[in-house]
Coordinates of C-alpha atoms in Angstrom, one line a residue:
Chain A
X1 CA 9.8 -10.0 172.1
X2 CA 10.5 -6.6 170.8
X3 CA 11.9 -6.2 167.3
X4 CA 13.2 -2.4 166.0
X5 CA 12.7 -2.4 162.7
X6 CA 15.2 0.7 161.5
X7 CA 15.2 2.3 157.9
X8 CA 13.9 4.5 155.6
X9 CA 16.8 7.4 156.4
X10 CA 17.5 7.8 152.8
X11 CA 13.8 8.3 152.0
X12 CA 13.5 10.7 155.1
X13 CA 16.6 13.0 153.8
X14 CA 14.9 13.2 150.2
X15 CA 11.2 14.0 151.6
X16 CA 12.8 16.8 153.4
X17 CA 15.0 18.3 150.0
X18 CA 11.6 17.9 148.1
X19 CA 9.8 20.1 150.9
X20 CA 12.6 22.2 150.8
X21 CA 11.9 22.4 146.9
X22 CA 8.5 22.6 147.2
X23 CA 8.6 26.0 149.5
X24 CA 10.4 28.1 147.1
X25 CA 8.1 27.3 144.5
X26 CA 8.8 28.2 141.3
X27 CA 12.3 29.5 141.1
X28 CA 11.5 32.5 138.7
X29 CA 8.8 34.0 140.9
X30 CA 10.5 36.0 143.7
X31 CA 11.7 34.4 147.4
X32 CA 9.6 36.0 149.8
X33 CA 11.5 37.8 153.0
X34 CA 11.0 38.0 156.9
X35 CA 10.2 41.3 156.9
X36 CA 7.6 41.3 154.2
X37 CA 6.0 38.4 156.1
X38 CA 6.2 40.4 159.3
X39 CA 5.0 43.5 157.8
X40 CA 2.6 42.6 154.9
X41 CA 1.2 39.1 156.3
X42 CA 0.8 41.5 159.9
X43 CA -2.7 39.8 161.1
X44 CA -1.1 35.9 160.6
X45 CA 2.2 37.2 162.2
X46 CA -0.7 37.4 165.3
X47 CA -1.9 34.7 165.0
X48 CA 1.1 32.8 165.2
X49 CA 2.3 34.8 168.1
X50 CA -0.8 34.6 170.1
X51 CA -0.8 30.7 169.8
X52 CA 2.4 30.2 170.2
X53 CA 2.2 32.1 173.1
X54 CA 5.5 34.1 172.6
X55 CA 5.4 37.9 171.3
X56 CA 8.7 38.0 168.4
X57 CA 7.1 39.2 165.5
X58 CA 10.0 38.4 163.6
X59 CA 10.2 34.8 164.7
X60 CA 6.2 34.5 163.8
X61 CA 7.1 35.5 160.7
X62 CA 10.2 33.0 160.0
X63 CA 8.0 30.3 161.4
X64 CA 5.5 30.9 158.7
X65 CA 7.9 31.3 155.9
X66 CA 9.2 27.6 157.0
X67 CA 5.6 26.5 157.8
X68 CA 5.1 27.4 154.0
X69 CA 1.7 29.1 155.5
X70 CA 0.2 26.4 157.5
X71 CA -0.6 28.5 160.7
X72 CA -0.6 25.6 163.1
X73 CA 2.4 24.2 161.9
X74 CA 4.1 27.3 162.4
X75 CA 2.8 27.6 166.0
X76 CA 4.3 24.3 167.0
X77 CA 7.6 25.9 165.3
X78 CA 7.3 28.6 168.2
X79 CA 5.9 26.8 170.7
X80 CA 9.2 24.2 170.6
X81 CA 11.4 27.6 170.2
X82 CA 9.8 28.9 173.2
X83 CA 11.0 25.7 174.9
X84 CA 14.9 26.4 174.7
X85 CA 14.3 30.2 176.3
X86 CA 15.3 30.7 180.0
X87 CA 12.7 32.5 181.6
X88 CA 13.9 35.6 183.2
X89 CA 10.7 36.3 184.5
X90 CA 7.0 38.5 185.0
X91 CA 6.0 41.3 183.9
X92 CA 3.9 44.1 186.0
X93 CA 0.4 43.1 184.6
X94 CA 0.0 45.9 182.1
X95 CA -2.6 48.1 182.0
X96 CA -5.2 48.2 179.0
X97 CA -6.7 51.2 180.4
X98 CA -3.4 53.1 179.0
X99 CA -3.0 51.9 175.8
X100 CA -2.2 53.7 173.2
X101 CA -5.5 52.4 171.1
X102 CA -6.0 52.2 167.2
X103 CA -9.1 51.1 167.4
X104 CA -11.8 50.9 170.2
X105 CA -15.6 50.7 169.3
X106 CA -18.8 49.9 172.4
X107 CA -21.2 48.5 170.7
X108 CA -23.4 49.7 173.7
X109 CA -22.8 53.1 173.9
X110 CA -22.9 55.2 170.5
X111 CA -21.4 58.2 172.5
X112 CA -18.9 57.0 174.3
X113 CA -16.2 59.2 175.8
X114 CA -12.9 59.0 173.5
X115 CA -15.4 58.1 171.0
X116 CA -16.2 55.2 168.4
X117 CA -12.4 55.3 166.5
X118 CA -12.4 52.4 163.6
X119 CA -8.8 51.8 163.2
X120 CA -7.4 49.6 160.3
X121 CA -10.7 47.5 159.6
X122 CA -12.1 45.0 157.9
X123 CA -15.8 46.2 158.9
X124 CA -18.1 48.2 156.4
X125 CA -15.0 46.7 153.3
X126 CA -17.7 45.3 150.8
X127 CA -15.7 42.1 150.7
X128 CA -14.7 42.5 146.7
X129 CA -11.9 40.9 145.8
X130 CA -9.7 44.2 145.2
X131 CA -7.7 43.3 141.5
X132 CA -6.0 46.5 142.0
X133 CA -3.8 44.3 144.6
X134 CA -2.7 42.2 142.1
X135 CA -0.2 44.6 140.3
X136 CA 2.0 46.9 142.7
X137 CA 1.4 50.3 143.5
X138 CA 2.4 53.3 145.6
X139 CA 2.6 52.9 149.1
X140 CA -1.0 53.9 150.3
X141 CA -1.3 57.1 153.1
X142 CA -3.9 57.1 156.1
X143 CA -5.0 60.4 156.6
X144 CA -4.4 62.2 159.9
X145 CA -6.4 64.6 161.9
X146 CA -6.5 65.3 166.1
X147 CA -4.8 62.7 167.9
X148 CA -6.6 60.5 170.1
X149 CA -6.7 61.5 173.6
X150 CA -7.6 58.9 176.7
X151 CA -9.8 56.4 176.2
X152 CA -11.6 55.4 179.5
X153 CA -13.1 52.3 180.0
X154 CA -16.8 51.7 178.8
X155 CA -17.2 49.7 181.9
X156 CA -16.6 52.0 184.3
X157 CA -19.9 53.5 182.8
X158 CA -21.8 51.1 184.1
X159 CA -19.7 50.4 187.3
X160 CA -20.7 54.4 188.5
X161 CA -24.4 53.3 188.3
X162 CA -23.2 49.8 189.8
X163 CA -25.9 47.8 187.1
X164 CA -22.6 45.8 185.8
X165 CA -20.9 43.1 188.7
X166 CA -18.2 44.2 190.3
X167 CA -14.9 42.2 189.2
X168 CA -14.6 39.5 191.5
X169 CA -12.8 39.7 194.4
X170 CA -9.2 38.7 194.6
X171 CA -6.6 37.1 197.0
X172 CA -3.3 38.9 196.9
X173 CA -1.3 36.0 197.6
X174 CA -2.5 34.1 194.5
X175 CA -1.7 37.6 192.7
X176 CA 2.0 37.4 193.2
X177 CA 1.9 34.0 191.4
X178 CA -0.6 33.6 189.0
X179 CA -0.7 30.0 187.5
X180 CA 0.5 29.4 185.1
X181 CA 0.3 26.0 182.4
X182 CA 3.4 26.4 181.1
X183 CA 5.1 25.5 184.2
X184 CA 2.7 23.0 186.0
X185 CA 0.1 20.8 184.2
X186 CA -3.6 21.9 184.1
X187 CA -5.6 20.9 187.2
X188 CA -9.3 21.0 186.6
X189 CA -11.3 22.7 187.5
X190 CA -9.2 25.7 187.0
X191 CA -9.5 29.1 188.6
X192 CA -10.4 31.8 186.0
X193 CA -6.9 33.2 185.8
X194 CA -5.9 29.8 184.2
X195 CA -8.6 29.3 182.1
X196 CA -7.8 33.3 180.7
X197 CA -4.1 32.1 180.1
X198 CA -5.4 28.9 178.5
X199 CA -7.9 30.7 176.5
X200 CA -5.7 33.3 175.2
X201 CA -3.4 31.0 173.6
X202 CA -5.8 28.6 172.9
X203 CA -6.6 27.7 169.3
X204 CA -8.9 31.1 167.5
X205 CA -11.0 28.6 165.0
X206 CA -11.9 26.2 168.1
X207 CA -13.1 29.3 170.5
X208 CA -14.9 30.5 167.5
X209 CA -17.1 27.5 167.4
X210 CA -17.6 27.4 171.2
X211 CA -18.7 31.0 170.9
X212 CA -20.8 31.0 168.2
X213 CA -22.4 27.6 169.4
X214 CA -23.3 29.6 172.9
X215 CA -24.8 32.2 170.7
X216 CA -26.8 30.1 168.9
X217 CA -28.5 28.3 172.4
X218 CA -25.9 26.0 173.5
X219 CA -25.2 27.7 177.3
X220 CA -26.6 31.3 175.8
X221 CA -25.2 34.1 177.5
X222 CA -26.7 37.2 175.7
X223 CA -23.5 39.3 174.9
X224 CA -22.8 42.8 173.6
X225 CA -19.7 43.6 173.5
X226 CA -19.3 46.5 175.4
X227 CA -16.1 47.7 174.7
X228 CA -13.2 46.2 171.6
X229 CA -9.9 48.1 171.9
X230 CA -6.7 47.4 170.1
X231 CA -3.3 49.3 170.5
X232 CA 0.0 48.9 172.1
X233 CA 0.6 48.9 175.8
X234 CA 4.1 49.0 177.1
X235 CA 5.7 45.9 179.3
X236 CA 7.3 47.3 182.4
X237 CA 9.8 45.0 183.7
X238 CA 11.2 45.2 187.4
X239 CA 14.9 45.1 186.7
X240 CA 15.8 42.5 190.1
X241 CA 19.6 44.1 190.0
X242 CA 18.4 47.3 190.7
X243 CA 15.0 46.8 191.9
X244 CA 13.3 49.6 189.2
X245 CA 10.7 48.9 186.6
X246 CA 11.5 50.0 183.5
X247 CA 8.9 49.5 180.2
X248 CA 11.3 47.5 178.5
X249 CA 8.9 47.1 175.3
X250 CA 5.7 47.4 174.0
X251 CA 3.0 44.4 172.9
X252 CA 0.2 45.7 170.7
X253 CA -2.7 43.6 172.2
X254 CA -6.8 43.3 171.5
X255 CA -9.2 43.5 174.5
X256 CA -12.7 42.7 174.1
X257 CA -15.5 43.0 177.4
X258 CA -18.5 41.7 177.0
X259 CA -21.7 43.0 178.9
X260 CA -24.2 40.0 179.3
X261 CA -27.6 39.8 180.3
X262 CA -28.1 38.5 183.7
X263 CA -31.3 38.5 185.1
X264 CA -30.4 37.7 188.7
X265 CA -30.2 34.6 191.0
X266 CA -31.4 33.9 194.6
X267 CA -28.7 36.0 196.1
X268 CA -27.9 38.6 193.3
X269 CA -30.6 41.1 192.0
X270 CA -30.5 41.3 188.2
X271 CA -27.6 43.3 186.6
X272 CA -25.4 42.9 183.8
X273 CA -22.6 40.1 184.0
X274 CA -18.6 40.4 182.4
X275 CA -17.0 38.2 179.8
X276 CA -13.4 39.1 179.1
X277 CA -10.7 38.8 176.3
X278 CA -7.3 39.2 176.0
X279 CA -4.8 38.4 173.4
X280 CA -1.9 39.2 171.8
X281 CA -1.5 41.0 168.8
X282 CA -4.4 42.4 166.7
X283 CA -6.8 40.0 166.7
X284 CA -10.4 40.5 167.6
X285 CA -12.7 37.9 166.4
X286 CA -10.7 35.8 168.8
X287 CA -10.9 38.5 171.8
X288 CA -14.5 38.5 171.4
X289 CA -14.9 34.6 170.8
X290 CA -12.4 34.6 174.1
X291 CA -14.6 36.5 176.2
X292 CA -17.8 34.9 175.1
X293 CA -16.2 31.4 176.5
X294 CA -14.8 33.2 179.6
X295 CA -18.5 34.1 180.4
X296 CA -20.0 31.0 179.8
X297 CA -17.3 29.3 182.0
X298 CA -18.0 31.4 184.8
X299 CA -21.9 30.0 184.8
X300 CA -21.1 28.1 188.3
X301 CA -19.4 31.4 190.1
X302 CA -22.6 33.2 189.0
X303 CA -25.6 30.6 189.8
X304 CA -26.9 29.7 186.7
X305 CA -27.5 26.4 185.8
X306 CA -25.5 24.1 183.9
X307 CA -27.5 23.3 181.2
X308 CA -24.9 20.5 180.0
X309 CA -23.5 22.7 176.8
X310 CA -20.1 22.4 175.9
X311 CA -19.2 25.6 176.2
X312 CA -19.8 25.8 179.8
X313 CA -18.1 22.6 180.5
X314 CA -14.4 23.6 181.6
X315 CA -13.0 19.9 181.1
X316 CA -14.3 20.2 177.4
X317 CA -13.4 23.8 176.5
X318 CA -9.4 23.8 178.7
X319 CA -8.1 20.1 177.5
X320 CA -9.1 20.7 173.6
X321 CA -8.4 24.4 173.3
X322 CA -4.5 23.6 172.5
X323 CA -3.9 23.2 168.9
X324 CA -0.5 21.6 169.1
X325 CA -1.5 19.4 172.0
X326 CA -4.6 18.6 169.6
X327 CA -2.8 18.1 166.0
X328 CA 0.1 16.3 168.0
X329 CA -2.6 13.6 169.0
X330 CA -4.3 13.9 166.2
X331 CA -1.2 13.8 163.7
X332 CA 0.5 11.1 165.2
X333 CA -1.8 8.6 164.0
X334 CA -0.5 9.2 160.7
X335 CA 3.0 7.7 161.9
X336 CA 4.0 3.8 161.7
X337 CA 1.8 1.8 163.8
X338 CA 3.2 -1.4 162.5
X339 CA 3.2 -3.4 165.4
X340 CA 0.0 -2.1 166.8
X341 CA -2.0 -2.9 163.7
X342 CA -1.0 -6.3 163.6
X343 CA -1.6 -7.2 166.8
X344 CA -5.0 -6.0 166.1
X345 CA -5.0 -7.7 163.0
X346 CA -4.1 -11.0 164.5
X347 CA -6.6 -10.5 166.8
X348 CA -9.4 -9.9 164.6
X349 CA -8.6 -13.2 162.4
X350 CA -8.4 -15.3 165.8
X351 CA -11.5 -14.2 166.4
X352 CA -13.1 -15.0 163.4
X353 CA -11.7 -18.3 162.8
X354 CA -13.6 -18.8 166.4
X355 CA -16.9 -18.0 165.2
X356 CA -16.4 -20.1 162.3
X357 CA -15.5 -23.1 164.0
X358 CA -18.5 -22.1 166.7
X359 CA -20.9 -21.8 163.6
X360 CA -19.5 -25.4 162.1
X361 CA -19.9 -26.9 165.4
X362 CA -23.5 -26.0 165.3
X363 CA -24.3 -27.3 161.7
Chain B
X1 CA 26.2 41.3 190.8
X2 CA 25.8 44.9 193.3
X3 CA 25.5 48.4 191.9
X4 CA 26.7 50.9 193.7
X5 CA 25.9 53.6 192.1
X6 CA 24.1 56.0 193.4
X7 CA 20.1 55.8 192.6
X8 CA 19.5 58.5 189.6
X9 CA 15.3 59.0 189.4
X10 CA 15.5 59.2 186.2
X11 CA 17.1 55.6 185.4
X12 CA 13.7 53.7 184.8
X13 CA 12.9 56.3 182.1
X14 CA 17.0 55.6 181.0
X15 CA 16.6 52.4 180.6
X16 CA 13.2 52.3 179.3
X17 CA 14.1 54.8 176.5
X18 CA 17.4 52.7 175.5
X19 CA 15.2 49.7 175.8
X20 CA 12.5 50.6 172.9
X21 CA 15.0 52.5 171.3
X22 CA 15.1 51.3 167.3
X23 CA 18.4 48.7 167.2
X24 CA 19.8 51.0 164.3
X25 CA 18.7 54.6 165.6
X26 CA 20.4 53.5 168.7
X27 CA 23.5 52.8 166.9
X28 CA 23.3 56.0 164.7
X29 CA 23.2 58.5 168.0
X30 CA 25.6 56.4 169.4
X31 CA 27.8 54.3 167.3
X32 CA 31.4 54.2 169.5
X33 CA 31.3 52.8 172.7
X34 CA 34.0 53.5 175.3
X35 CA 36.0 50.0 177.0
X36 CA 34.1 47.7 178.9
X37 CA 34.1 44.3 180.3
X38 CA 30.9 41.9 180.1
X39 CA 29.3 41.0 183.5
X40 CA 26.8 39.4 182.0
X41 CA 26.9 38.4 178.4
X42 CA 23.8 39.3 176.1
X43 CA 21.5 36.5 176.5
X44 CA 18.3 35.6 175.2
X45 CA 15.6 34.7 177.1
X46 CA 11.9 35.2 177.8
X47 CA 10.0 37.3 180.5
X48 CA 6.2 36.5 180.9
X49 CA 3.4 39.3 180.4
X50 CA 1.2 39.4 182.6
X51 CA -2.8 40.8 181.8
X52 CA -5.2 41.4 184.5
X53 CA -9.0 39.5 184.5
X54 CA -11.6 42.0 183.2
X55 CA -8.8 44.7 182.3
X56 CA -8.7 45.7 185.8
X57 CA -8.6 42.7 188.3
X58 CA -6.6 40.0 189.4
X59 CA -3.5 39.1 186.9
X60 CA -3.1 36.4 184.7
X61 CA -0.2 34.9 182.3
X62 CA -1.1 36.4 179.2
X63 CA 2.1 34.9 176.8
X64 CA 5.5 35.7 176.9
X65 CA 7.8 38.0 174.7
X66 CA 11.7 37.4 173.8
X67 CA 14.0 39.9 176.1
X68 CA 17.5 40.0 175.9
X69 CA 19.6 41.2 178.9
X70 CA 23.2 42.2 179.6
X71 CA 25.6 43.8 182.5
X72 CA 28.7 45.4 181.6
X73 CA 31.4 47.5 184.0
X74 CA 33.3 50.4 182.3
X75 CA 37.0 50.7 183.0
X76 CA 36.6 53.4 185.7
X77 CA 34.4 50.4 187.7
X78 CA 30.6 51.9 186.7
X79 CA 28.4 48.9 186.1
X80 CA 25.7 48.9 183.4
X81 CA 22.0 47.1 183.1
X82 CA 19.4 46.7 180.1
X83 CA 17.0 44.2 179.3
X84 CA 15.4 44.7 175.9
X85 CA 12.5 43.3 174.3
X86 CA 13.1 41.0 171.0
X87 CA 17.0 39.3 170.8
X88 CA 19.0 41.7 169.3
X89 CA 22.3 41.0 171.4
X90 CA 24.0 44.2 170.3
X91 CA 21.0 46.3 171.0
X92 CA 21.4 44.7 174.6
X93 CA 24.9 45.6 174.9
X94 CA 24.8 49.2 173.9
X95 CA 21.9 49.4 176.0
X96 CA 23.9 48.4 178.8
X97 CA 27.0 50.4 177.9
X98 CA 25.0 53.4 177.5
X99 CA 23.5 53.0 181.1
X100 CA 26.6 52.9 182.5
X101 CA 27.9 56.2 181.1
X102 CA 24.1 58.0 182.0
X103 CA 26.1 57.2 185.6
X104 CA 29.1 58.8 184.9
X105 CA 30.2 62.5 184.0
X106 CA 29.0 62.1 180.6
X107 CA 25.7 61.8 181.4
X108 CA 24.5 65.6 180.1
X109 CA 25.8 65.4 176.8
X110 CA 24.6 61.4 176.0
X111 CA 21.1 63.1 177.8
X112 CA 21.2 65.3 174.7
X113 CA 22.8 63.3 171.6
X114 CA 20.9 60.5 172.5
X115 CA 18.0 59.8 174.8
X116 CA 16.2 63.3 173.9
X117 CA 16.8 62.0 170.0
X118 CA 15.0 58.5 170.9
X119 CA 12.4 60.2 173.3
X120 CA 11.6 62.7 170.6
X121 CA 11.2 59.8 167.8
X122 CA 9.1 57.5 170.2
X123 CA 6.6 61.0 170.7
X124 CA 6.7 61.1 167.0
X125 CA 6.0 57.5 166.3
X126 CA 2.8 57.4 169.2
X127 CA 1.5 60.5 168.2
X128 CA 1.3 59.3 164.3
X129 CA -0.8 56.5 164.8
X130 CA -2.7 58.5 167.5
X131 CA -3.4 61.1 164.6
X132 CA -4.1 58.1 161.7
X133 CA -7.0 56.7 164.4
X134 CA -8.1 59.9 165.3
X135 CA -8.6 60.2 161.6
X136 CA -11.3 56.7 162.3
X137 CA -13.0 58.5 164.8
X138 CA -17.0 58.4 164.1
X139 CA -18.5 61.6 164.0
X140 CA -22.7 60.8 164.6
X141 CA -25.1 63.3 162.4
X142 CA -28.5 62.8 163.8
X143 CA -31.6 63.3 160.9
X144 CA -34.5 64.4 162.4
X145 CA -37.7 63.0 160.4
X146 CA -41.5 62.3 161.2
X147 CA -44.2 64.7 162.0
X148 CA -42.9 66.7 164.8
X149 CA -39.4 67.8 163.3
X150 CA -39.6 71.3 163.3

């Protein structure tokens, strides 16, 4: 027998005015706007794009004003958005090597050609709370001098003197149609351009542990990273009426390449090994987390051994990367389980009436 | 949907120009568009970027970005194309409208009023941020020190 049991409407309604309420917050302090989310909040607006897998500044930053802040909740608000979009189809992969960068530093070369450029960063700050925040002020001015020229890519350094790995090779026919998860399910294991996509969509605190777990022993993969750039690349498009390509936009992106220590297998003499990182918007502690967890992934491709770490365990790293698939699980528990529980419940009692009765019997 | 134009070399950059143009700069240079019929609506949809493994290799699905895309035909039969990143309909529509008239007799003086105006702004805007990070760039002193400085 199955019984519906329907209510609770009115209750529903009113939860949803009181979060409604509780957003605004109090009435007499300003309503924030979009745009200052978008521009002001700029590193969350990322975040929310990169996870949600869809580049709309605008719409990260209306899913966060909704979300009331909660980053994952305002993923999920993309990621069902994205749902209800007809895709009108690929880009031309776009090429990093072009960017317009803000910010590109090697940590393995000090003289690098282009140079070290810092960008808008949070390294060498002190990490004091600045107070001066707290009260507003004139817009601040970044001070100009030479523009930046072409930045050329640290691993091509390495390449000329062919002590780094070659990028694997690849099979043009897979090229035209990358997989991709959105369309079919994940099939394990999964080739690395579907653990990338995974990866760069994939939650930024749960790569952080995986990465910082590898550093610390768990599948250790000995990274520097060899180059971190950050800058806008533009999207060409091919237009299928006309058959051009046109660079319809621009996506500001973070790349991060890790050089790792490799000391050489039975068929490979030693040289230094790739990790890679991709993601959208500016965001690099997840590039570099990305391409620590890329590298350690690739431990079969590259003959090392599997020393049973997480990070190096596909299954574990692909099928809990998700936050939405994880905090939909997770979450739902939280929902009326009624029926299930007393099942359970019933259980459990028949049970123990048995053992007391087996336990009386015995006396 | 067939254009028969004839191919212009220069339409990619067209497009592209009208494309990343600024919604509202667009519609300063260019605020009165002539009669035309939609061939395609402005609709909103998504378009896939696509990154490549180690920066240089095979691709992979990065994420996607919003697009919107539209086809119009001017009275005199010239047919128009844009897709634009983000979902700004009219942005899409005067994108379109203005392609179609870069095909047409017009196409010297809307070179002028308004694709030299946006290519001009989008110079300005790159080279700005190029000259802010160039401002970042680290400039190394060495200090010699021990016994055999000289």
């Amino acid at each position: 027998m199955y019984v519906a049991v329907k209510g609770g409407e009115r209750a529903i309604d009113n939860a949803h005015a009181f979060l409604a309420e509780a957003r605004r917050g109090d009435p007499s302090v300003p309503e924030l706007t979009v745009p200052q989310i978008r521009e002001q909040m700029a590193l969350a607006v990322a975040r929310v794009m990169a996870e949600g897998s869809l580049y709309d500044a605008d719409l990260a930053a209306l899913a966060i004003k909704q979300a009331r802040g909660d980053l994952i909740e305002a993923i999920f608000l993309i990621r069902a958005y994205r749902t209800t979009l007809p895709r009108f189809g690929s880009s031309h992969p776009v090429d990093t090597g072009a960017m317009a960068a803000i910010r590109r530093v090697s940590a393995t070369f000090k003289d690098v050609p282009g140079g070290q450029v810092l960008g808008p960063t949070f390294d060498y700050t002190h990490r004091l709370l600045d107070f001066a925040l707290t009260a507003e002020g004139a817009a601040p001015q970044a001070p100009k001098s030479d523009a930046l020229g072409p930045m050329p890519r640290v691993s091509e350094h390495l390449d000329r003197e062919g002590v780094i790995e070659p990028e694997p090779a690849h099979d043009p026919a897979i090229d035209a149609h990358p997989p991709d998860l959105t369309r079919e399910p994940m099939e394990l294991p999964a080739a690395r351009a579907l653990r990338l996509q995974a990866l760069a969509r994939g939650d930024e605190g749960f790569l952080l542990g995986l990465a910082y777990s590898s550093q610390r022993g768990y599948g250790r993969t000995h990274p520097f990273v060899g180059e971190l750039r950050i800058g806008e690349v533009w999207v060409e498009v091919e237009i299928p009426e006309l058959g051009l390509s046109v660079a319809i936009g621009a996506v500001t992106l973070t790349e991060c390449e890790t050089v790792n220590q490799f000391t050489g297998s039975k068929t490979q003499p030693a040289q230094f090994t790739r990790g890679y990182g991709l993601v959208m918007g500016q965001s690099e502690r997840k590039a570099i987390a990305m391409s620590l967890v890329d590298r350690a992934l690739r431990w079969a491709e590259l003959g090392e051994e599997d020393t049973g770490a997480p990070v190096q365990d596909q299954e574990f790293v692909l099928m809990h990367a998700d936050n939405i698939l994880a905090t939909g699980f997770l979450e739902h528990i939280k929902l009326p389980h009624y029926v299930d529980f007393q099942s359970e419940l019933e259980l459990v009692r028949r049970l123990r009436v048995a053992a007391m009765d087996a336990e009386e019997a015995a006396e | 949907m067939t254009d028969m134009s004839t191919p212009q070399p220069d339409r990619p950059r067209t497009m592209g120009l009208l494309a990343r143009a600024e919604p509202r700069r667009l519609a300063e240079l260019a605020p009165d568009l002539p009669a035309h019929s939609l061939l395609r609506a402005p609709e909103i949809g998504a378009v896939m970027v696509q990154g490549r493994q180690g920066g240089t290799s095979a691709p992979f699905n990065l994420g996607e970005m919003t697009v919107t895309r539209c086809s119009v035909r001017l009275d005199c039969g010239t047919v128009g194309h844009a897709w634009v990143q983000g979902r700004d309909k009219d942005h899409a529509r005067r994108a379109a409208v203005l392609d179609a008239l870069m095909q047409t007799d017009r196409a010297p003086m809307l070179a002028a009023m308004v694709l030299a105006p946006l290519a001009d702004d989008e110079a300005a805007r790159r080279e700005e941020q190029a000259r802010k990070a160039g401002a970042t760039r680290v400039e190394f002193f060495t200090m010699v020190r021990g016994e055999d400085a000289r």
